[in-house]
CSV table of N, CA and C in Angstrom, one decimal:
chain,number,residue,atom,x,y,z
Q,54,GLN,N,36.8,206.1,39.5
Q,54,GLN,CA,38.1,206.3,39.6
Q,54,GLN,C,39.1,207.0,40.3
Q,55,GLY,N,38.1,207.9,40.8
Q,55,GLY,CA,38.9,209.1,41.7
Q,55,GLY,C,39.1,210.4,41.0
Q,56,ASN,N,38.7,210.2,39.8
Q,56,ASN,CA,39.0,211.2,38.6
Q,56,ASN,C,37.8,211.6,38.0
Q,57,ASP,N,37.5,212.8,38.2
Q,57,ASP,CA,36.5,213.4,37.2
Q,57,ASP,C,36.9,214.0,35.9
Q,58,GLN,N,37.9,213.9,35.5
Q,58,GLN,CA,38.5,214.9,34.5
Q,58,GLN,C,37.5,214.5,33.1
Q,59,ALA,N,37.0,213.4,32.7
Q,59,ALA,CA,36.1,212.6,31.6
Q,59,ALA,C,35.1,213.8,31.9
Q,60,PHE,N,34.2,213.7,33.2
Q,60,PHE,CA,33.0,214.4,33.0
Q,60,PHE,C,33.4,216.0,33.0
Q,61,ARG,N,34.6,216.6,33.7
Q,61,ARG,CA,34.9,217.9,33.4
Q,61,ARG,C,35.1,218.2,31.9
Q,62,ASP,N,35.6,217.4,31.1
Q,62,ASP,CA,35.8,217.5,29.3
Q,62,ASP,C,34.5,217.7,28.8
Q,63,PHE,N,33.6,216.9,29.5
Q,63,PHE,CA,32.2,216.6,28.9
Q,63,PHE,C,31.4,217.9,29.0
Q,64,VAL,N,31.1,218.5,30.5
Q,64,VAL,CA,30.7,219.9,30.6
Q,64,VAL,C,31.2,221.0,29.7
Q,65,ALA,N,32.7,221.0,29.7
Q,65,ALA,CA,33.4,221.8,28.5
Q,65,ALA,C,33.0,221.7,27.3
Q,66,ASP,N,32.7,220.9,27.1
Q,66,ASP,CA,32.3,220.5,25.7
Q,66,ASP,C,30.8,220.8,25.4
Q,67,LEU,N,29.9,220.6,26.3
Q,67,LEU,CA,28.4,221.1,26.4
Q,67,LEU,C,28.4,222.6,26.3
Q,68,PHE,N,29.2,223.4,27.3
Q,68,PHE,CA,29.4,224.9,27.1
Q,68,PHE,C,30.1,225.1,25.6
Q,69,ALA,N,30.9,224.8,25.2
Q,69,ALA,CA,31.6,224.8,23.8
Q,69,ALA,C,30.4,225.1,22.8
Q,70,ALA,N,29.4,223.6,23.2
Q,70,ALA,CA,28.5,223.6,21.8
Q,70,ALA,C,27.5,224.4,22.0
Q,71,ALA,N,26.8,224.9,23.3
Q,71,ALA,CA,26.0,225.7,23.3
Q,71,ALA,C,26.2,227.2,22.7
Q,72,SER,N,27.6,227.5,23.2
Q,72,SER,CA,28.2,228.7,22.9
Q,72,SER,C,28.2,228.7,21.5
Q,73,GLY,N,28.7,227.7,20.5
Q,73,GLY,CA,28.6,227.5,19.1
Q,73,GLY,C,27.5,227.7,18.5
Q,74,MET,N,26.3,227.2,18.9
Q,74,MET,CA,24.8,227.3,18.6
Q,74,MET,C,24.5,228.8,18.7
Q,75,LEU,N,25.0,229.3,19.5
Q,75,LEU,CA,24.7,230.9,19.7
Q,75,LEU,C,25.3,231.5,18.4
Q,76,ALA,N,26.6,231.5,18.2
Q,76,ALA,CA,27.6,231.9,17.7
Q,76,ALA,C,26.7,231.5,15.7
Q,77,VAL,N,26.4,230.4,15.7
Q,77,VAL,CA,25.8,230.2,14.6
Q,77,VAL,C,24.4,231.0,14.1
Q,78,ARG,N,23.6,231.1,15.5
Q,78,ARG,CA,22.3,231.7,15.0
Q,78,ARG,C,22.7,233.3,15.3
Q,79,ARG,N,23.6,234.0,15.9
Q,79,ARG,CA,24.2,235.3,15.3
Q,79,ARG,C,24.7,235.2,14.1
Q,80,GLY,N,25.4,234.3,13.3
Q,80,GLY,CA,25.6,234.4,12.1
Q,80,GLY,C,24.0,234.6,10.8
Q,81,LEU,N,23.4,233.2,11.3
Q,81,LEU,CA,22.0,233.9,10.4
Q,81,LEU,C,21.5,235.1,10.9
Q,82,GLY,N,21.9,235.7,12.0
Q,82,GLY,CA,21.1,237.2,12.1
Q,82,GLY,C,22.0,238.0,11.2
Q,83,LYS,N,23.2,238.0,11.2
Q,83,LYS,CA,24.0,239.0,10.7
Q,83,LYS,C,23.8,238.7,8.7
Q,84,ALA,N,23.7,237.7,8.5
Q,84,ALA,CA,23.1,237.4,7.2
Q,84,ALA,C,21.8,237.6,6.7
Q,85,THR,N,21.0,237.8,7.6
Q,85,THR,CA,19.5,238.3,7.3
Q,85,THR,C,19.3,239.6,7.9
Q,86,GLY,N,19.9,240.2,8.6
Q,86,GLY,CA,19.5,241.5,9.1
Q,86,GLY,C,18.9,241.2,10.4
Q,87,LEU,N,18.6,240.2,10.9
Q,87,LEU,CA,17.4,239.8,12.4
Q,87,LEU,C,18.4,239.5,13.2
Q,88,THR,N,17.9,240.0,14.7
Q,88,THR,CA,18.7,239.4,15.6
Q,88,THR,C,18.5,237.9,15.8
Q,89,GLY,N,19.7,237.1,16.6
Q,89,GLY,CA,19.4,235.9,16.7
Q,89,GLY,C,18.1,235.3,17.6
Q,90,SER,N,17.8,236.2,18.4
Q,90,SER,CA,16.6,236.2,19.2
Q,90,SER,C,15.3,236.3,18.3
Q,91,GLU,N,15.4,237.2,17.4
Q,91,GLU,CA,14.0,237.4,16.3
Q,91,GLU,C,13.8,236.4,15.3
Q,92,ILE,N,15.0,235.8,14.9
Q,92,ILE,CA,15.0,234.5,14.4
Q,92,ILE,C,14.4,233.4,15.0
Q,93,ALA,N,14.9,233.1,16.5
Q,93,ALA,CA,14.3,232.3,17.3
Q,93,ALA,C,12.6,232.2,17.1
Q,94,MET,N,12.4,233.8,17.4
Q,94,MET,CA,10.5,233.8,17.6
Q,94,MET,C,9.9,233.5,16.2
Q,95,LEU,N,10.5,234.2,15.2
Q,95,LEU,CA,10.0,234.0,13.9
Q,95,LEU,C,9.9,232.1,13.5
Q,96,LEU,N,11.1,231.5,13.7
Q,96,LEU,CA,11.1,230.2,13.7
Q,96,LEU,C,9.7,229.3,14.6
Q,97,ALA,N,10.0,230.0,15.9
Q,97,ALA,CA,9.1,229.4,16.8
Q,97,ALA,C,7.4,229.5,16.2
Q,98,ILE,N,7.3,230.7,16.0
Q,98,ILE,CA,5.8,231.2,15.5
Q,98,ILE,C,5.6,230.2,14.5
Q,99,ARG,N,6.2,230.1,13.4
Q,99,ARG,CA,6.0,229.6,12.3
Q,99,ARG,C,6.0,227.7,12.8
Q,100,ARG,N,6.8,227.3,13.7
Q,100,ARG,CA,6.2,225.9,14.1
Q,100,ARG,C,5.3,225.6,14.7
Q,101,LEU,N,4.7,226.8,15.7
Q,101,LEU,CA,3.9,226.7,16.6
Q,101,LEU,C,2.3,227.0,15.9
Q,102,GLN,N,2.3,227.9,14.8
Q,102,GLN,CA,0.9,228.5,14.3
Q,102,GLN,C,0.4,227.2,13.4
Q,103,GLY,N,1.3,226.7,12.6
Q,103,GLY,CA,0.8,225.8,11.6
Q,103,GLY,C,1.0,226.8,10.3
Q,104,GLU,N,-0.2,226.4,9.4
Q,104,GLU,CA,-0.4,227.0,8.4
Q,104,GLU,C,-1.4,228.3,8.5
Q,105,THR,N,-2.5,228.3,9.2
Q,105,THR,CA,-3.0,229.6,9.5
Q,105,THR,C,-3.6,229.9,10.8
Q,106,ALA,N,-3.4,229.2,11.7
Q,106,ALA,CA,-3.6,229.6,13.4
Q,106,ALA,C,-2.4,230.9,13.5
Q,107,SER,N,-3.3,230.8,14.9
Q,107,SER,CA,-2.2,232.1,15.4
Q,107,SER,C,-1.5,231.3,16.8
Q,108,VAL,N,-0.7,231.8,17.4
Q,108,VAL,CA,-0.1,231.3,18.9
Q,108,VAL,C,0.0,232.3,19.7
Q,109,GLY,N,0.1,232.1,20.8
Q,109,GLY,CA,0.3,233.0,21.8
Q,109,GLY,C,1.5,233.1,22.6
Q,110,VAL,N,1.7,234.4,23.2
Q,110,VAL,CA,3.2,234.5,24.1
Q,110,VAL,C,3.5,233.6,25.1
Q,111,ARG,N,2.4,232.6,25.3
Q,111,ARG,CA,2.7,231.6,26.7
Q,111,ARG,C,3.5,230.3,25.9
Q,112,ALA,N,2.4,230.3,24.7
Q,112,ALA,CA,3.2,228.9,24.1
Q,112,ALA,C,4.5,229.2,23.2
Q,113,ILE,N,5.0,230.3,22.7
Q,113,ILE,CA,6.1,230.8,22.4
Q,113,ILE,C,7.2,230.6,23.5
Q,114,ALA,N,7.1,231.3,24.6
Q,114,ALA,CA,7.9,231.0,25.8
Q,114,ALA,C,8.0,229.7,26.0
Q,115,GLU,N,7.1,228.8,25.9
Q,115,GLU,CA,7.4,227.6,26.9
Q,115,GLU,C,8.2,226.7,25.7
Q,116,HIS,N,7.9,226.7,24.6
Q,116,HIS,CA,8.7,226.4,23.1
Q,116,HIS,C,10.0,226.9,23.3
Q,117,LEU,N,10.2,227.9,23.7
Q,117,LEU,CA,11.6,228.6,23.7
Q,117,LEU,C,12.4,228.5,24.9
Q,118,HIS,N,11.6,228.3,25.8
Q,118,HIS,CA,12.2,228.1,27.5
Q,118,HIS,C,13.0,229.3,27.5
Q,119,VAL,N,11.9,230.6,27.4
Q,119,VAL,CA,12.4,231.7,27.8
Q,119,VAL,C,11.1,232.4,28.6
Q,120,ALA,N,11.3,233.4,29.3
Q,120,ALA,CA,10.3,234.1,29.7
Q,120,ALA,C,9.2,235.0,28.9
Q,121,GLY,N,8.2,235.0,29.2
Q,121,GLY,CA,6.7,235.6,28.5
Q,121,GLY,C,7.6,237.2,28.4
Q,122,PRO,N,8.0,238.2,29.3
Q,122,PRO,CA,8.1,239.4,29.0
Q,122,PRO,C,9.2,239.4,27.9
Q,123,HIS,N,10.1,238.5,27.7
Q,123,HIS,CA,11.0,238.6,26.6
Q,123,HIS,C,10.4,238.1,25.2
Q,124,VAL,N,9.4,237.2,25.2
Q,124,VAL,CA,8.8,237.1,23.8
Q,124,VAL,C,8.1,238.5,23.6
Q,125,THR,N,7.4,238.9,24.6
Q,125,THR,CA,6.5,240.0,24.4
Q,125,THR,C,7.3,241.2,23.8
Q,126,ALA,N,8.6,241.2,24.3
Q,126,ALA,CA,9.6,242.5,23.6
Q,126,ALA,C,10.1,242.2,22.2
Q,127,GLU,N,10.3,241.0,21.9
Q,127,GLU,CA,10.8,240.2,20.7
Q,127,GLU,C,9.7,240.6,19.9
Q,128,VAL,N,8.7,240.2,20.1
Q,128,VAL,CA,7.3,240.1,19.3
Q,128,VAL,C,7.0,241.7,18.8
Q,129,GLY,N,7.4,242.4,19.6
Q,129,GLY,CA,7.3,243.9,19.6
Q,129,GLY,C,8.1,244.5,18.3
Q,130,LYS,N,9.2,244.1,18.3
Q,130,LYS,CA,10.4,244.4,17.5
Q,130,LYS,C,9.6,243.8,16.0
Q,131,LEU,N,9.3,242.5,16.1
Q,131,LEU,CA,9.1,241.8,14.9
Q,131,LEU,C,7.6,242.4,14.5
Q,132,VAL,N,6.6,243.1,15.3
Q,132,VAL,CA,5.4,243.7,14.6
Q,132,VAL,C,6.3,245.2,14.0
Q,133,GLU,N,6.7,245.6,14.6
Q,133,GLU,CA,7.6,247.0,14.1
Q,133,GLU,C,8.0,246.9,12.5
Q,134,ALA,N,8.8,245.6,12.5
Q,134,ALA,CA,9.6,245.2,11.5
Q,134,ALA,C,8.5,244.9,10.3
Q,135,GLY,N,6.9,244.6,10.7
Q,135,GLY,CA,6.5,243.9,9.7
Q,135,GLY,C,6.1,242.8,9.4
Q,136,LEU,N,7.0,242.2,10.3
Q,136,LEU,CA,7.1,240.3,10.2
Q,136,LEU,C,5.8,239.7,10.8
Q,137,VAL,N,5.4,240.1,11.9
Q,137,VAL,CA,4.2,239.3,12.6
Q,137,VAL,C,3.5,240.4,12.9
Q,138,GLU,N,2.2,239.9,13.0
Q,138,GLU,CA,1.0,241.0,13.5
Q,138,GLU,C,0.5,240.3,14.9
Q,139,LYS,N,-0.1,241.2,15.8
Q,139,LYS,CA,-0.7,240.7,16.9
Q,139,LYS,C,-2.3,241.0,17.0
Q,140,ARG,N,-2.8,240.2,17.5
Q,140,ARG,CA,-4.2,240.9,17.5
Q,140,ARG,C,-4.8,240.3,19.0
Q,141,THR,N,-5.9,241.0,19.3
Q,141,THR,CA,-6.5,240.8,20.9
Q,141,THR,C,-7.1,239.1,20.9
Q,142,ASP,N,-6.7,238.5,21.6
Q,142,ASP,CA,-7.3,237.1,21.5
Q,142,ASP,C,-9.0,237.1,22.0
Q,143,LYS,N,-9.7,236.6,20.8
Q,143,LYS,CA,-11.4,236.7,21.2
Q,143,LYS,C,-11.4,235.9,22.4
Q,144,ALA,N,-11.0,235.2,22.8
Q,144,ALA,CA,-11.5,234.2,24.0
Q,144,ALA,C,-10.7,235.0,25.2
Q,145,ASP,N,-9.9,236.0,25.3
Q,145,ASP,CA,-9.3,236.4,26.6
Q,145,ASP,C,-8.5,237.8,26.1
Q,146,ASN,N,-9.6,238.8,26.4
Q,146,ASN,CA,-9.1,240.2,26.1
Q,146,ASN,C,-7.6,240.4,26.6
Q,147,ARG,N,-7.1,239.7,27.6
Q,147,ARG,CA,-5.7,240.0,28.2
Q,147,ARG,C,-4.8,239.3,26.8
Q,148,ALA,N,-4.9,238.6,26.2
Q,148,ALA,CA,-4.1,237.7,26.0
Q,148,ALA,C,-4.1,238.3,24.2
Q,149,VAL,N,-2.8,237.8,23.5
Q,149,VAL,CA,-2.8,238.3,22.1
Q,149,VAL,C,-2.7,237.1,21.2
Q,150,ASP,N,-2.7,236.9,20.0
Q,150,ASP,CA,-2.8,235.9,18.8
Q,150,ASP,C,-1.7,236.9,18.5
Q,151,ILE,N,-0.7,235.6,18.0
Q,151,ILE,CA,0.2,236.2,17.3
Q,151,ILE,C,0.5,235.2,16.1
Q,152,ARG,N,0.8,236.1,14.9
Q,152,ARG,CA,0.7,235.2,13.3
Q,152,ARG,C,1.9,235.9,12.4
Q,153,LEU,N,2.2,235.0,11.7
Q,153,LEU,CA,3.3,235.8,10.7
Q,153,LEU,C,2.3,236.7,9.7
Q,154,THR,N,3.4,237.4,9.3
Q,154,THR,CA,2.7,238.3,8.0
Q,154,THR,C,3.2,237.9,6.9
Q,155,THR,N,2.8,238.1,5.5
Q,155,THR,CA,3.2,237.7,4.4
Q,155,THR,C,5.1,238.1,4.5
Q,156,GLU,N,5.1,239.2,4.9
Q,156,GLU,CA,6.5,239.6,4.9
Q,156,GLU,C,7.4,238.6,6.0
Q,157,GLY,N,6.7,237.9,6.7
Q,157,GLY,CA,7.3,237.5,7.9
Q,157,GLY,C,7.6,236.1,7.1
Q,158,ARG,N,6.7,235.5,6.5
Q,158,ARG,CA,7.1,234.2,5.9
Q,158,ARG,C,8.0,234.2,4.8
Q,159,GLN,N,7.8,235.5,3.7
Q,159,GLN,CA,8.9,235.7,3.1
Q,159,GLN,C,10.5,235.5,3.4
Q,160,ALA,N,10.6,236.4,4.4
Q,160,ALA,CA,11.9,236.2,5.4
Q,160,ALA,C,12.1,234.8,5.8
Q,161,LEU,N,11.3,233.9,6.0
Q,161,LEU,CA,11.6,232.5,6.5
Q,161,LEU,C,12.0,231.7,5.3
Q,162,ARG,N,11.4,231.9,4.4
Q,162,ARG,CA,11.9,231.4,2.9
Q,162,ARG,C,13.3,232.0,2.6
Q,163,ARG,N,13.8,232.8,3.1
Q,163,ARG,CA,15.1,233.6,2.7
Q,163,ARG,C,16.2,232.8,3.6
Q,164,LEU,N,15.3,232.7,4.8
Q,164,LEU,CA,16.5,232.1,6.1
Q,164,LEU,C,16.3,230.6,5.7
Q,165,THR,N,15.4,229.9,5.4
Q,165,THR,CA,15.4,228.4,5.5
Q,165,THR,C,16.8,227.9,4.8
Q,166,PRO,N,17.3,228.2,3.6
Q,166,PRO,CA,18.3,227.8,3.0
Q,166,PRO,C,19.8,227.9,4.1
Q,167,LEU,N,19.9,228.9,4.3
Q,167,LEU,CA,21.0,229.1,5.4
Q,167,LEU,C,21.0,228.4,6.5
Q,168,VAL,N,19.7,228.1,7.3
Q,168,VAL,CA,19.8,227.4,8.4
Q,168,VAL,C,19.8,226.1,7.9
Q,169,ARG,N,19.2,225.4,6.9
Q,169,ARG,CA,19.7,224.2,6.2
Q,169,ARG,C,21.0,223.9,6.2
Q,170,ALA,N,21.9,224.8,5.5
Q,170,ALA,CA,23.1,224.9,5.1
Q,170,ALA,C,23.8,224.8,6.4
Q,171,ALA,N,23.6,225.3,7.5
Q,171,ALA,CA,24.2,225.4,8.8
Q,171,ALA,C,24.0,224.2,9.3
Q,172,ASN,N,22.9,223.5,9.3
Q,172,ASN,CA,22.6,222.3,10.2
Q,172,ASN,C,22.9,221.3,9.4
Q,173,ASP,N,23.4,221.2,8.2
Q,173,ASP,CA,24.0,220.3,7.7
Q,173,ASP,C,25.5,219.9,7.7
Q,174,VAL,N,26.0,221.3,8.1
Q,174,VAL,CA,27.5,220.9,8.6
Q,174,VAL,C,27.5,220.5,10.3
Q,175,LEU,N,26.4,221.0,10.8
Q,175,LEU,CA,26.4,221.0,12.4
Q,175,LEU,C,25.9,219.5,12.6
Q,176,PHE,N,25.1,218.9,11.7
Q,176,PHE,CA,24.3,217.3,12.2
Q,176,PHE,C,24.8,216.5,11.1
Q,177,ALA,N,26.1,216.7,10.5
Q,177,ALA,CA,26.5,215.6,9.6
Q,177,ALA,C,26.4,214.5,9.9
Q,178,GLY,N,26.5,213.4,9.5
Q,178,GLY,CA,26.6,212.0,10.1
Q,178,GLY,C,25.7,211.5,11.2
Q,179,MET,N,25.0,212.2,12.1
Q,179,MET,CA,24.3,211.9,13.0
Q,179,MET,C,23.1,211.1,12.7
Q,180,THR,N,22.9,210.2,13.3
Q,180,THR,CA,21.4,209.4,12.9
Q,180,THR,C,20.5,210.0,13.7
Q,181,GLU,N,19.2,209.2,13.4
Q,181,GLU,CA,18.2,210.0,14.0
Q,181,GLU,C,18.3,209.3,15.5
Q,182,THR,N,18.8,208.1,15.7
Q,182,THR,CA,18.9,207.3,17.1
Q,182,THR,C,19.7,208.5,17.9
Q,183,GLU,N,20.7,208.8,17.4
Q,183,GLU,CA,21.7,209.4,17.9
Q,183,GLU,C,20.9,210.8,18.6
Q,184,MET,N,20.5,211.3,17.6
Q,184,MET,CA,19.6,212.6,17.5
Q,184,MET,C,18.3,212.8,19.0
Q,185,ALA,N,18.1,211.5,18.8
Q,185,ALA,CA,17.0,211.2,19.7
Q,185,ALA,C,17.5,211.2,21.1
Q,186,HIS,N,18.7,210.4,21.3
Q,186,HIS,CA,19.2,210.6,22.6
Q,186,HIS,C,19.8,211.7,23.4
Q,187,VAL,N,20.3,212.6,22.5
Q,187,VAL,CA,20.8,213.8,22.5
Q,187,VAL,C,19.6,214.5,22.9
Q,188,HIS,N,18.5,214.6,22.1
Q,188,HIS,CA,17.0,215.3,22.5
Q,188,HIS,C,16.9,215.2,23.8
Q,189,ARG,N,16.8,213.7,24.4
Q,189,ARG,CA,16.1,213.2,25.8
Q,189,ARG,C,17.3,213.8,26.8
Q,190,PHE,N,18.6,213.6,26.6
Q,190,PHE,CA,19.7,214.4,27.7
Q,190,PHE,C,19.3,216.1,27.7
Q,191,LEU,N,19.2,216.8,26.5
Q,191,LEU,CA,19.0,218.1,26.7
Q,191,LEU,C,17.7,218.2,27.4
Q,192,ARG,N,16.5,217.9,27.0
Q,192,ARG,CA,15.2,218.1,27.6
Q,192,ARG,C,15.5,217.8,29.3
Q,193,ARG,N,16.3,216.8,29.7
Q,193,ARG,CA,16.7,216.5,31.1
Q,193,ARG,C,17.3,217.7,31.6
Q,194,ILE,N,18.2,218.3,31.2
Q,194,ILE,CA,19.0,219.5,31.4
Q,194,ILE,C,18.0,220.5,31.5
Q,195,VAL,N,17.3,220.7,30.7
Q,195,VAL,CA,16.2,221.8,30.5
Q,195,VAL,C,15.4,221.8,31.8
Q,196,ALA,N,14.9,220.5,32.5
Q,196,ALA,CA,14.0,220.3,33.3
Q,196,ALA,C,14.4,220.7,34.6
Q,197,THR,N,15.9,220.5,34.8
Q,197,THR,CA,16.5,220.5,36.0
Q,197,THR,C,17.2,221.8,36.0
Q,198,GLN,N,17.3,222.4,35.1
Q,198,GLN,CA,18.5,223.6,35.2
Q,198,GLN,C,17.9,224.7,36.3
Q,199,ALA,N,16.7,224.9,36.5
Q,199,ALA,CA,16.4,226.0,37.2
Q,199,ALA,C,16.6,225.3,38.9
Q,200,GLU,N,16.3,224.3,39.1
Q,200,GLU,CA,16.4,223.6,40.6
Q,200,GLU,C,17.8,223.7,40.9
Q,201,ALA,N,18.8,223.5,39.7
Q,201,ALA,CA,20.2,224.0,39.9
Q,201,ALA,C,20.7,225.1,40.3
Q,202,VAL,N,20.0,226.1,39.5
Q,202,VAL,CA,20.3,227.5,40.0
Q,202,VAL,C,19.9,227.9,41.1
Q,203,ARG,N,18.4,227.4,41.4
Q,203,ARG,CA,18.2,227.3,42.9
Q,203,ARG,C,18.8,227.3,43.9
Q,204,ARG,N,19.5,226.0,44.0
Q,204,ARG,CA,20.3,225.6,44.8
Q,204,ARG,C,21.7,226.5,45.1
Q,205,LEU,N,22.0,227.0,43.9
Q,205,LEU,CA,23.2,227.8,44.1
Q,205,LEU,C,23.0,229.4,44.8
Q,206,ASP,N,21.6,229.8,44.8
Q,206,ASP,CA,21.2,230.6,45.5
Q,206,ASP,C,21.2,230.6,46.9
């Protein structure tokens, strides 16, 4: 109708939602003594490693949509804190296997009720179908954002 106000409102809300999610992550960090990025790393490692396996830097970076050097730096902090351990990958000496330590698993057990409480508020009333639609939408944005940035250069 010659007016993009609804689209502009949508984009503003999208930015507000992303900012709010980062604020929740910072709140979780404040409550646990970890940074938001460290929490994201721990959650990703738990998600990707399963019960006994380890995970590599590349898998974590792909899961979180961040650069490998960022993962390496954050994992280094988690190693220093005793929450994860790194070992040389037996199949590739250039790579490392990362796994949670007992202390890391305990930290996640303390974090879980806080994450659940935040998620209960954030996603209250959202149906599985709605979440699937939003997830597909967000994946499209993740898949195309690098091209959008490239076009700005």
